[in-house]
Short mmCIF file of C-alpha atoms and ligand atoms in Angstrom, two decimals:
data_model
loop_
_atom_site.label_atom_id
_atom_site.label_comp_id
_atom_site.label_asym_id
_atom_site.label_seq_id
_atom_site.Cartn_x
_atom_site.Cartn_y
_atom_site.Cartn_z
CA UNK A 3 0.06 0.05 0.00
CA UNK A 4 1.28 3.51 -0.97
CA UNK A 5 0.95 5.99 1.85
CA UNK A 6 1.90 9.52 1.21
CA UNK A 7 2.19 12.13 3.95
CA UNK A 8 2.29 15.79 3.44
CA UNK A 9 4.64 17.68 5.95
CA UNK A 10 7.76 16.49 7.57
CA UNK A 11 6.99 18.40 11.01
CA UNK A 12 6.68 16.46 14.19
CA UNK A 13 3.14 15.33 13.21
CA UNK A 14 3.97 13.92 9.77
CA UNK A 15 7.27 12.38 10.87
CA UNK A 16 5.66 10.80 13.98
CA UNK A 17 2.83 9.37 11.74
CA UNK A 18 5.46 7.88 9.33
CA UNK A 19 7.67 6.47 12.02
CA UNK A 20 4.81 4.82 13.94
CA UNK A 21 3.24 3.41 10.79
CA UNK A 22 6.46 1.93 9.50
CA UNK A 23 7.50 0.51 12.97
CA UNK A 24 4.16 -1.32 13.21
CA UNK A 25 3.71 -2.24 9.44
CA UNK A 26 7.15 -2.39 7.67
CA UNK A 27 5.36 -3.54 4.57
CA UNK A 28 3.83 -0.12 3.90
CA UNK A 29 5.55 2.22 1.16
CA UNK A 30 5.63 5.60 2.78
CA UNK A 31 6.70 8.87 1.23
CA UNK A 32 6.68 12.27 2.93
CA UNK A 33 6.44 15.35 0.74
CA UNK A 34 8.01 18.44 2.46
CA UNK A 35 7.94 21.96 1.15
CA UNK A 36 11.14 22.98 3.16
CA UNK A 37 14.68 21.50 2.77
CA UNK A 38 14.81 19.63 6.14
CA UNK A 39 12.43 17.93 8.68
CA UNK A 40 11.10 19.77 11.67
CA UNK A 41 11.91 23.25 10.21
CA UNK A 42 8.34 24.65 10.53
CA UNK A 43 6.38 25.21 13.67
CA UNK A 44 8.18 22.19 15.29
CA UNK A 45 11.51 23.93 15.13
CA UNK A 46 12.97 25.01 18.47
CA UNK A 47 12.26 28.65 18.71
CA UNK A 48 8.98 28.65 16.57
CA UNK A 49 7.27 27.21 19.63
CA UNK A 50 7.90 27.56 23.47
CA UNK A 51 9.03 23.94 23.80
CA UNK A 52 6.88 23.27 26.90
CA UNK A 53 6.13 19.58 27.37
CA UNK A 54 2.47 20.33 28.04
CA UNK A 55 1.17 18.05 30.70
CA UNK A 56 -1.12 20.48 32.51
CA UNK A 57 1.31 21.00 35.37
CA UNK A 58 1.18 24.81 35.09
CA UNK A 59 -1.18 26.10 32.42
CA UNK A 60 -4.19 27.75 34.07
CA UNK A 61 -6.05 27.74 30.74
CA UNK A 62 -6.40 23.89 31.00
CA UNK A 63 -8.53 24.18 34.25
CA UNK A 64 -11.17 26.79 33.68
CA UNK A 65 -13.04 28.11 36.74
CA UNK A 66 -16.67 29.03 36.60
CA UNK A 67 -18.31 30.37 39.69
CA UNK A 68 -15.69 28.66 41.95
CA UNK A 69 -16.21 25.32 40.21
CA UNK A 70 -13.05 24.12 38.48
CA UNK A 71 -12.94 21.74 35.50
CA UNK A 72 -10.05 19.46 35.47
CA UNK A 73 -11.03 16.99 32.64
CA UNK A 74 -9.00 18.78 30.00
CA UNK A 75 -5.90 18.74 32.26
CA UNK A 76 -6.32 15.08 32.98
CA UNK A 77 -6.54 14.24 29.27
CA UNK A 78 -3.57 16.31 28.37
CA UNK A 79 -1.46 14.87 31.17
CA UNK A 80 -2.36 11.37 30.11
CA UNK A 81 -1.65 12.14 26.44
CA UNK A 82 1.79 13.43 27.37
CA UNK A 83 2.51 10.31 29.22
CA UNK A 84 1.67 8.37 26.23
CA UNK A 85 4.05 10.69 24.17
CA UNK A 86 6.76 10.02 26.66
CA UNK A 87 6.43 6.28 26.19
CA UNK A 88 7.20 6.65 22.51
CA UNK A 89 10.12 9.00 23.12
CA UNK A 90 11.49 6.58 25.81
CA UNK A 91 11.22 3.74 23.11
CA UNK A 92 13.22 5.89 20.65
CA UNK A 93 15.85 6.44 23.32
CA UNK A 94 15.95 2.72 24.19
CA UNK A 95 16.32 1.79 20.53
CA UNK A 96 19.15 4.26 20.12
CA UNK A 97 17.26 6.41 17.59
CA UNK A 98 18.18 9.53 19.44
CA UNK A 99 21.79 10.04 20.66
CA UNK A 100 20.79 10.84 24.15
CA UNK A 101 17.60 12.29 25.82
CA UNK A 102 19.20 15.65 26.47
CA UNK A 103 19.35 16.22 22.80
CA UNK A 104 15.61 16.90 22.86
CA UNK A 105 14.14 16.77 26.35
CA UNK A 106 15.40 18.47 29.51
CA UNK A 107 13.87 18.53 32.87
CA UNK A 108 12.64 21.82 34.07
CA UNK A 109 10.23 22.80 37.02
CA UNK A 110 6.78 23.66 35.92
CA UNK A 111 5.40 26.54 37.97
CA UNK A 112 2.36 28.73 38.06
CA UNK A 113 2.60 32.17 39.56
CA UNK A 114 -0.29 34.48 40.28
CA UNK A 115 -0.83 37.83 42.09
CA UNK A 116 -3.45 38.48 44.84
CA UNK A 117 -6.41 38.61 42.59
CA UNK A 118 -5.99 35.03 41.38
CA UNK A 119 -4.70 33.41 44.53
CA UNK A 120 -7.99 31.77 45.33
CA UNK A 121 -8.24 30.35 41.91
CA UNK A 122 -4.77 28.80 42.16
CA UNK A 123 -5.45 27.41 45.63
CA UNK A 124 -8.62 25.81 44.29
CA UNK A 125 -6.58 24.31 41.38
CA UNK A 126 -3.96 23.06 43.74
CA UNK A 127 -6.49 21.39 46.06
CA UNK A 128 -8.38 19.67 43.19
CA UNK A 129 -5.33 18.63 41.21
CA UNK A 130 -2.89 17.54 43.92
CA UNK A 131 -5.69 15.06 45.03
CA UNK A 132 -5.21 13.28 41.66
CA UNK A 133 -2.35 10.88 41.19
CA UNK A 134 -1.21 12.77 38.14
CA UNK A 135 -0.34 15.84 40.20
CA UNK A 136 0.42 14.33 43.54
CA UNK A 137 3.91 15.80 43.44
CA UNK A 138 2.51 19.37 43.02
CA UNK A 139 3.34 21.86 45.84
CA UNK A 140 1.77 25.23 46.71
CA UNK A 141 3.19 28.27 48.48
CA UNK A 142 2.30 31.80 49.37
CA UNK A 143 5.65 32.28 51.14
CA UNK A 144 7.85 34.93 49.37
CA UNK A 145 11.21 33.14 50.04
CA UNK A 146 9.94 29.78 49.13
CA UNK A 147 8.62 30.90 45.86
CA UNK A 148 11.91 32.76 45.31
CA UNK A 149 13.79 29.54 45.95
CA UNK A 150 11.71 27.83 43.21
CA UNK A 151 11.79 30.62 40.61
CA UNK A 152 14.20 33.32 41.55
CA UNK A 153 13.96 35.44 38.38
CA UNK A 154 10.32 36.10 39.00
CA UNK A 155 10.87 37.23 42.68
CA UNK A 156 14.28 38.80 43.15
CA UNK A 157 13.37 42.41 42.42
CA UNK A 158 9.67 42.03 43.57
CA UNK A 159 8.65 44.11 46.63
CA UNK A 160 8.07 41.68 49.59
CA UNK A 161 4.61 43.28 50.30
CA UNK A 162 3.28 41.98 46.95
CA UNK A 163 1.17 38.98 47.76
CA UNK A 164 1.87 36.19 45.40
CA UNK A 165 1.08 32.42 45.19
CA UNK A 166 2.77 29.71 43.22
CA UNK A 167 2.74 25.97 42.51
CA UNK A 168 5.58 23.75 41.44
CA UNK A 169 6.07 20.27 39.92
CA UNK A 170 9.74 19.37 39.76
CA UNK A 171 9.44 16.87 36.87
CA UNK A 172 8.29 19.07 34.00
CA UNK A 173 10.15 19.25 30.72
CA UNK A 174 11.46 21.55 28.08
CA UNK A 175 11.38 19.83 24.68
CA UNK A 176 13.25 20.69 21.43
CA UNK A 177 10.58 19.28 19.07
CA UNK A 178 12.67 20.38 16.03
CA UNK A 179 15.65 18.32 17.30
CA UNK A 180 13.41 15.33 17.93
CA UNK A 181 11.83 15.49 14.56
CA UNK A 182 15.19 15.66 12.79
CA UNK A 183 16.45 12.61 14.67
CA UNK A 184 13.14 10.83 14.11
CA UNK A 185 13.28 11.56 10.36
CA UNK A 186 16.81 10.29 9.98
CA UNK A 187 15.64 7.03 11.56
CA UNK A 188 12.63 6.82 9.44
CA UNK A 189 14.71 7.18 6.24
CA UNK A 190 17.85 5.22 7.27
CA UNK A 191 16.45 2.41 9.21
CA UNK A 192 12.73 2.10 8.27
CA UNK A 193 12.86 2.80 4.60
CA UNK A 194 10.61 5.91 4.58
CA UNK A 195 11.32 8.27 1.62
CA UNK A 196 11.34 11.99 2.17
CA UNK A 197 11.03 14.36 -0.92
CA UNK A 198 12.25 17.74 0.31
CA UNK A 199 11.54 21.12 -1.56
CA UNK A 200 8.42 19.66 -2.66
CA UNK A 201 5.29 21.88 -2.33
CA UNK A 202 1.99 20.06 -2.77
CA UNK A 203 -0.40 22.38 -4.57
CA UNK A 204 -3.53 20.12 -4.98
CA UNK A 205 -4.73 16.65 -4.32
CA UNK A 206 -7.70 14.82 -6.01
CA UNK A 207 -9.06 11.37 -6.32
CA UNK A 208 -8.62 9.63 -9.57
CA UNK A 209 -11.31 7.49 -11.14
CA UNK A 210 -9.41 4.38 -9.97
CA UNK A 211 -9.72 5.38 -6.34
CA UNK A 212 -6.14 6.51 -5.68
CA UNK A 213 -5.13 10.02 -4.71
CA UNK A 214 -3.15 12.12 -7.28
CA UNK A 215 -0.87 14.66 -5.66
CA UNK A 216 0.08 17.65 -7.78
CA UNK A 217 3.27 19.19 -6.42
CA UNK A 218 6.38 21.25 -7.39
CA UNK A 219 9.77 20.05 -6.58
CA UNK A 220 12.33 22.88 -6.92
CA UNK A 221 9.62 24.66 -8.93
CA UNK A 222 9.12 21.87 -11.57
CA UNK A 223 5.76 20.00 -11.57
CA UNK A 224 5.71 16.50 -10.23
CA UNK A 225 2.97 13.98 -9.40
CA UNK A 226 2.63 11.46 -6.75
CA UNK A 227 0.06 8.72 -6.12
CA UNK A 228 -1.24 7.31 -2.86
CA UNK A 229 -3.75 4.74 -1.68
CA UNK A 230 -3.86 6.67 1.64
CA UNK A 231 -2.97 10.26 2.12
CA UNK A 232 -2.26 11.93 5.45
CA UNK A 233 -1.96 15.76 5.55
CA UNK A 234 0.12 16.87 8.57
CA UNK A 235 0.94 20.27 6.97
CA UNK A 236 0.22 22.63 9.79
CA UNK A 237 -1.60 25.75 8.46
CA UNK A 238 -0.73 24.34 4.97
CA UNK A 239 -3.41 21.67 5.61
CA UNK A 240 -6.26 24.10 4.98
CA UNK A 241 -5.72 24.92 1.27
CA UNK A 242 -5.08 21.33 0.48
CA UNK A 243 -8.42 20.27 2.15
CA UNK A 244 -10.25 23.18 0.41
CA UNK A 245 -9.10 22.10 -3.01
CA UNK A 246 -9.77 18.40 -2.41
CA UNK A 247 -13.51 18.11 -3.30
CA UNK A 248 -14.09 16.18 -0.10
CA UNK A 249 -17.66 16.90 1.04
CA UNK A 250 -16.63 18.31 4.45
CA UNK A 251 -14.10 20.83 3.23
CA UNK A 252 -16.64 23.58 3.36
CA UNK A 253 -17.17 23.07 7.21
CA UNK A 254 -13.56 24.26 7.95
CA UNK A 255 -11.85 27.64 7.61
CA UNK A 256 -8.45 28.68 9.12
CA UNK A 257 -8.13 31.50 11.72
CA UNK A 258 -4.48 32.48 11.74
CA UNK A 259 -2.70 33.75 14.83
CA UNK A 260 0.91 34.90 14.72
CA UNK A 261 3.26 35.27 17.61
CA UNK A 262 6.57 36.71 18.81
CA UNK A 263 8.79 35.99 21.88
CA UNK A 264 11.41 37.87 23.79
CA UNK A 265 14.49 35.82 23.85
CA UNK A 266 17.92 36.18 25.85
CA UNK A 267 20.86 33.88 25.61
CA UNK A 268 22.27 33.11 29.07
CA UNK A 269 25.20 31.11 30.37
CA UNK A 270 25.09 27.66 31.86
CA UNK A 271 25.71 29.03 35.31
CA UNK A 272 22.88 31.54 35.02
CA UNK A 273 20.61 28.72 33.81
CA UNK A 274 21.31 26.90 37.08
CA UNK A 275 19.47 29.76 38.85
CA UNK A 276 16.35 29.37 36.91
CA UNK A 277 15.63 25.79 35.80
CA UNK A 278 11.94 26.41 35.25
CA UNK A 279 9.06 27.25 33.09
CA UNK A 280 6.69 29.70 34.87
CA UNK A 281 3.12 30.31 33.65
CA UNK A 282 1.01 33.30 34.76
CA UNK A 283 -2.63 34.19 34.03
CA UNK A 284 -3.80 35.50 30.66
CA UNK A 285 -5.12 39.08 30.25
CA UNK A 286 -8.76 39.50 29.94
CA UNK A 287 -9.69 39.04 26.20
CA UNK A 288 -6.44 37.32 25.42
CA UNK A 289 -6.60 33.90 23.73
CA UNK A 290 -5.63 30.92 25.84
CA UNK A 291 -2.49 30.44 23.72
CA UNK A 292 -1.09 33.79 24.92
CA UNK A 293 -0.78 32.94 28.64
CA UNK A 294 2.49 34.75 29.56
CA UNK A 295 5.37 32.34 30.56
CA UNK A 296 9.03 32.76 31.29
CA UNK A 297 10.90 29.69 30.18
CA UNK A 298 14.36 28.25 30.46
CA UNK A 299 15.12 26.68 26.99
CA UNK A 300 17.95 24.29 26.21
CA UNK A 301 18.71 24.24 22.53
CA UNK A 302 21.74 22.58 20.94
CA UNK A 303 23.47 22.66 24.39
CA UNK A 304 23.02 26.31 24.63
CA UNK A 305 20.70 28.14 27.32
CA UNK A 306 18.17 30.76 26.73
CA UNK A 307 15.34 32.54 28.52
CA UNK A 308 12.18 32.94 26.53
CA UNK A 309 9.26 35.19 27.47
CA UNK A 310 5.99 35.49 25.73
CA UNK A 311 4.22 34.72 23.60
CA UNK A 312 2.96 38.03 22.12
CA UNK A 313 0.15 37.07 19.89
CA UNK A 314 -0.40 38.98 16.72
CA UNK A 315 -2.93 39.27 13.86
CA UNK A 316 -1.07 37.93 10.86
CA UNK A 317 -3.20 36.48 8.00
CA UNK A 318 -0.81 33.86 6.58
CA UNK A 319 -0.87 29.97 6.72
CA UNK A 320 2.61 29.46 7.83
CA UNK A 321 5.76 31.60 8.43
CA UNK A 322 7.48 32.18 5.18
CA UNK A 323 4.21 32.08 3.11
CA UNK A 324 2.41 35.12 1.87
CA UNK A 325 -0.85 36.77 2.55
CA UNK A 326 -2.24 35.75 -0.90
CA UNK A 327 -1.62 32.06 -0.05
CA UNK A 328 -4.02 32.53 2.85
CA UNK A 329 -6.57 34.52 0.81
CA UNK A 330 -6.46 31.79 -1.99
CA UNK A 331 -7.32 29.14 0.58
CA UNK A 332 -10.55 30.90 1.30
CA UNK A 333 -13.84 30.28 -0.62
CA UNK A 334 -16.85 32.68 -0.81
CA UNK A 335 -18.79 30.46 1.58
CA UNK A 336 -16.11 30.97 4.24
CA UNK A 337 -16.62 34.66 4.37
CA UNK A 338 -19.87 34.68 6.61
CA UNK A 339 -18.26 32.29 8.97
CA UNK A 340 -15.10 34.53 9.27
CA UNK A 341 -17.31 37.61 9.67
CA UNK A 342 -19.31 36.07 12.47
CA UNK A 343 -16.25 34.88 14.23
CA UNK A 344 -14.85 38.37 14.03
CA UNK A 345 -17.98 39.77 15.46
CA UNK A 346 -18.52 37.22 18.14
CA UNK A 347 -14.90 37.32 19.16
CA UNK A 348 -14.39 41.07 18.66
CA UNK A 349 -12.28 41.50 21.92
CA UNK A 350 -9.97 38.72 20.66
CA UNK A 351 -9.59 40.43 17.23
CA UNK A 352 -9.07 43.74 18.91
CA UNK A 353 -6.43 42.13 21.22
CA UNK A 354 -4.53 40.57 18.35
CA UNK A 355 -4.51 43.68 16.32
CA UNK A 356 -3.21 45.78 19.25
CA UNK A 357 -0.59 43.23 20.19
CA UNK A 358 0.65 43.24 16.60
CA UNK A 359 1.84 46.81 17.08
CA UNK A 360 3.60 46.23 20.26
CA UNK A 361 7.21 47.48 20.11
CA UNK A 362 10.16 46.12 22.02
CA UNK A 363 9.78 48.71 24.84
CA UNK A 364 6.19 47.52 25.64
CA UNK A 365 7.36 43.94 25.44
CA UNK A 366 9.96 44.53 27.92
CA UNK A 367 7.53 46.35 30.26
CA UNK A 368 5.39 43.32 30.23
CA UNK A 369 8.39 41.09 31.04
CA UNK A 370 9.12 43.43 34.04
CA UNK A 371 5.53 43.16 35.36
CA UNK A 372 5.91 39.34 35.13
CA UNK A 373 9.47 39.24 36.52
CA UNK A 374 10.39 42.58 37.89
CA UNK A 375 13.95 43.87 36.90
CA UNK A 376 14.56 41.06 34.56
CA UNK A 377 14.53 43.24 31.36
CA UNK A 378 17.80 44.88 32.61
CA UNK A 379 19.56 41.64 33.65
CA UNK A 380 19.88 40.31 30.14
CA UNK A 381 20.11 41.31 26.62
CA UNK A 382 16.55 40.62 25.21
CA UNK A 383 15.62 40.60 21.59
CA UNK A 384 12.18 40.10 20.09
CA UNK A 385 12.05 37.01 17.79
CA UNK A 386 9.32 35.76 15.49
CA UNK A 387 7.53 32.54 16.67
CA UNK A 388 5.58 30.16 14.49
CA UNK A 389 2.17 30.68 13.07
CA UNK A 390 -0.98 29.00 14.51
CA UNK A 391 -3.93 28.43 12.33
CA UNK A 392 -7.04 27.83 14.53
CA UNK A 393 -10.05 25.98 13.26
CA UNK A 394 -13.30 27.69 12.54
CA UNK A 395 -15.71 24.77 12.20
CA UNK A 396 -19.26 25.34 11.14
CA UNK A 397 -18.82 29.03 12.01
CA UNK A 398 -17.43 28.37 15.45
CA UNK A 399 -13.91 29.21 16.48
CA UNK A 400 -12.10 26.27 18.18
CA UNK A 401 -8.78 26.43 20.04
CA UNK A 402 -7.90 22.81 19.84
CA UNK A 403 -6.82 20.27 17.21
CA UNK A 404 -9.04 17.89 15.20
CA UNK A 405 -8.19 14.79 13.19
CA UNK A 406 -10.58 14.72 10.24
CA UNK A 407 -10.81 11.46 8.22
CA UNK A 408 -12.81 10.95 5.07
CA UNK A 409 -15.62 8.27 5.12
CA UNK A 410 -13.69 5.87 2.86
CA UNK A 411 -10.56 6.28 5.17
CA UNK A 412 -8.24 7.29 2.44
CA UNK A 413 -7.70 10.97 3.39
CA UNK A 414 -6.90 12.06 6.88
CA UNK A 415 -5.68 15.46 8.19
CA UNK A 416 -4.76 17.20 11.38
CA UNK A 417 -6.26 20.70 11.54
CA UNK A 418 -5.66 23.23 14.55
CA UNK A 419 -2.76 24.04 16.66
CA UNK A 420 -2.98 23.22 20.43
CA UNK A 421 -1.63 21.49 22.64
CA UNK A 422 0.10 20.08 19.56
CA UNK A 423 3.62 18.77 19.53
CA UNK A 424 3.55 17.59 23.10
CA UNK A 425 0.85 15.15 22.53
CA UNK A 426 1.79 14.27 18.93
CA UNK A 427 2.49 10.49 19.39
CA UNK A 428 -0.87 9.89 21.04
CA UNK A 429 -2.64 12.02 18.41
CA UNK A 430 -0.79 10.31 15.61
CA UNK A 431 -1.50 6.97 17.05
CA UNK A 432 -5.26 7.77 16.96
CA UNK A 433 -4.90 9.13 13.30
CA UNK A 434 -3.31 5.72 12.36
CA UNK A 435 -6.01 3.75 13.94
CA UNK A 436 -8.65 5.65 12.02
CA UNK A 437 -6.80 5.88 8.71
CA UNK A 438 -5.10 2.52 8.54
CA UNK A 439 -7.25 0.12 10.59
CA UNK A 440 -5.88 -2.91 8.71
CA UNK A 441 -2.55 -2.40 10.28
CA UNK A 442 -4.08 -3.05 13.72
CA UNK A 443 -5.59 -6.33 12.63
CA UNK A 444 -2.09 -7.96 12.59
CA UNK A 445 -0.62 -9.59 15.59
CA UNK A 446 2.93 -8.45 14.87
CA UNK A 447 1.83 -4.97 14.54
CA UNK A 448 -0.19 -5.17 17.80
CA UNK A 449 2.99 -6.65 19.56
CA UNK A 450 5.12 -3.74 18.20
CA UNK A 451 2.44 -1.22 19.41
CA UNK A 452 2.57 -2.68 22.88
CA UNK A 453 6.30 -2.53 22.87
CA UNK A 454 6.27 1.12 21.89
CA UNK A 455 3.21 2.01 24.09
CA UNK A 456 3.08 -0.23 27.17
CA UNK A 457 -0.08 1.75 28.14
CA UNK A 458 -1.88 3.91 25.74
CA UNK A 459 -5.44 3.76 27.22
CA UNK A 460 -5.92 7.26 28.69
CA UNK A 461 -8.78 5.95 31.01
CA UNK A 462 -6.54 3.49 32.61
CA UNK A 463 -3.85 6.09 33.21
CA UNK A 464 -6.40 8.50 34.56
CA UNK A 465 -8.25 5.95 36.78
CA UNK A 466 -5.47 3.46 37.82
CA UNK A 467 -2.82 5.24 40.06
CA UNK A 468 -0.50 2.15 40.26
CA UNK A 469 -0.39 1.59 36.56
CA UNK A 470 0.12 5.17 35.95
CA UNK A 471 3.03 5.37 38.45
CA UNK A 472 4.65 2.23 37.05
CA UNK A 473 4.68 3.68 33.46
CA UNK A 474 5.59 7.20 34.57
CA UNK A 475 8.61 5.94 36.59
CA UNK A 476 9.88 3.72 33.89
CA UNK A 477 9.63 6.35 31.00
CA UNK A 478 11.17 9.06 33.30
CA UNK A 479 14.08 6.87 33.97
CA UNK A 480 14.64 6.40 30.24
CA UNK A 481 14.33 10.22 29.56
CA UNK A 482 16.50 11.34 32.51
CA UNK A 483 13.62 12.88 34.54
CA UNK A 484 13.64 12.48 38.21
CA UNK A 485 12.14 14.10 41.32
CA UNK A 486 15.51 14.55 43.12
CA UNK A 487 17.32 16.18 40.09
CA UNK A 488 15.49 19.42 39.82
C1 LIG B 521 3.96 30.42 19.17
C2 LIG B 521 3.86 28.92 19.39
C3 LIG B 521 4.05 28.39 20.57
C4 LIG B 521 3.91 26.90 20.76
N1 LIG B 521 4.34 26.40 21.86
C5 LIG B 521 4.18 24.98 22.08
C6 LIG B 521 4.59 24.43 23.22
O1 LIG B 521 5.24 25.10 24.16
N2 LIG B 521 4.45 23.03 23.36
C7 LIG B 521 3.87 22.38 22.41
O2 LIG B 521 3.74 21.10 22.55
N3 LIG B 521 3.43 22.86 21.25
C8 LIG B 521 3.57 24.28 21.02
N4 LIG B 521 3.28 24.83 19.88
C9 LIG B 521 2.55 24.01 18.87
C10 LIG B 521 3.46 23.20 18.07
O3 LIG B 521 4.44 24.05 17.52
C11 LIG B 521 2.70 22.53 16.90
O4 LIG B 521 1.67 21.74 17.53
C12 LIG B 521 3.52 21.49 16.14
O5 LIG B 521 4.82 22.04 15.77
C13 LIG B 521 2.66 21.15 14.96
O6 LIG B 521 3.53 20.17 14.14
P1 LIG B 521 3.16 20.07 12.66
O7 LIG B 521 4.09 18.82 12.24
O8 LIG B 521 1.71 19.83 12.52
O9 LIG B 521 3.53 21.34 11.90
P2 LIG B 521 4.82 21.93 11.35
O10 LIG B 521 5.99 21.56 12.24
O11 LIG B 521 4.63 23.31 11.04
O12 LIG B 521 4.97 20.99 10.12
C14 LIG B 521 4.22 21.08 8.97
C15 LIG B 521 5.00 20.91 7.77
O13 LIG B 521 4.16 20.85 6.60
C16 LIG B 521 4.99 21.53 5.64
N5 LIG B 521 4.05 21.93 4.51
C17 LIG B 521 2.92 22.83 4.72
N6 LIG B 521 2.28 22.94 3.61
C18 LIG B 521 2.81 22.05 2.59
C19 LIG B 521 2.60 21.75 1.37
N7 LIG B 521 1.55 22.35 0.69
N8 LIG B 521 3.42 20.95 0.63
C20 LIG B 521 4.47 20.34 1.33
N9 LIG B 521 4.76 20.53 2.64
C21 LIG B 521 3.97 21.48 3.25
C22 LIG B 521 5.61 22.66 6.27
O14 LIG B 521 6.73 23.12 5.54
C23 LIG B 521 6.04 21.93 7.57
O15 LIG B 521 7.38 21.52 7.62
C24 LIG B 521 3.32 26.13 19.75
C25 LIG B 521 3.08 26.86 18.54
C26 LIG B 521 3.34 28.13 18.30
C27 LIG B 521 3.04 28.74 16.98
#
């Protein structure tokens, strides 16, 4: 069976690797617009590199009239635990040189000021009672918080009332480095082909039932054929779907949100003073993905602080592609949906537009209100982040991701942006189950799946503490994550 994947980001590369590990008989080709794998949103500084497992992100636990919802947090934590099983398998197999090349332990903290202390306390009480977050600690003590996350407290007046939580076993992940190493394994050991500099323009079904893929390699037209097509092309998935003639194409439109970070390179010594990712509370009207956070990043052995993201209104599909590419991906029937989203979410649109005009000075002021005095301690520069394209489905704006599969199971695509890379192995396993069910009918494939994922059932991880702890401790050992190290 010929399987073609569009996009060699973390999603497409994970899909290819999992498929080929379980079903070596598949012929898999990845078509990638850029000249290397993991060079789009998955690359190190196009995202924040947080291993999202709901340890510190308030937007995963919304509070409504003093009732906190933790379902989303539990699901993301369980998905991340499944992701770590796959990465631990890659480490065990020697696919990646060493875990530190892509995953590094950092504390995951949340910090809030007086007005949100009750919310944080509620979150802590609810979450620490669950085995996923049993290691979470809470403090309102200035010195204790300072010992966890010095850069956010050092120059803060002592009378300012703050509260924080910490989990020592959080992670910073270089998804770009992981994707590159996975792609090398897929090509060299598993026989996956990757055609770089190949931009897919259009896909359509031939009368014989296979997919014809029209692309340009280095500007020259080329055609590929597939029995099954998976589109993991980030924002680039929207125009491909729109031109596909699939009946559900008109239900989806892309809503692009750009982003920037402040970045400062620091020394290894300075990094020892702040081995953390600290999340705060989003401003009123701000989208969930713009919760401010100050992160230690470890990229190619160098250390950086990253602050942001600063969301922006940027009508493009992906960084490096033009405005007209986005416009060409729209159809007349998309306009009413876009207009109604703009009206219904007017505060969000206003917020994005105003953020787009924010200069370095205002960005540094925001940093100082999060971590007083930090703007002067290091040499900060604004950097461009990746581009998120959120889903508008049937006229409603959605912040998550969705796998969409055609009724004949020959076309599958991942739309949307968050929580994304962190949960990619679990999401790609589900995409495989939907798109290539025949793979899972074979004993050898199931054995391989169990070797890669000793426990991929989210309900079991959520409801069986002993099973969860057994899996967590084993994968953490492989990935160099442990409670006493932080
Ligand atoms: C500002 C920001 C911060 C983020 N922070 C985090 C975080 O902290 N933690 C986290 O887990 N996630 C985070 N994310 C999300 C994460 O980056 C994405 O979920 C993830 O990278 C998506 O992987 P992908 O493979 O779908 O996309 P990409 O890595 O963008 O890969 C898609 C690939 O498809 C290719 N492509 C597109 N169109 C075509 C075409 N027509 N033909 C051929 N190739 C094509 C592109 O060149 C690209 O290489 C963040 C994202 C942003 C933007």
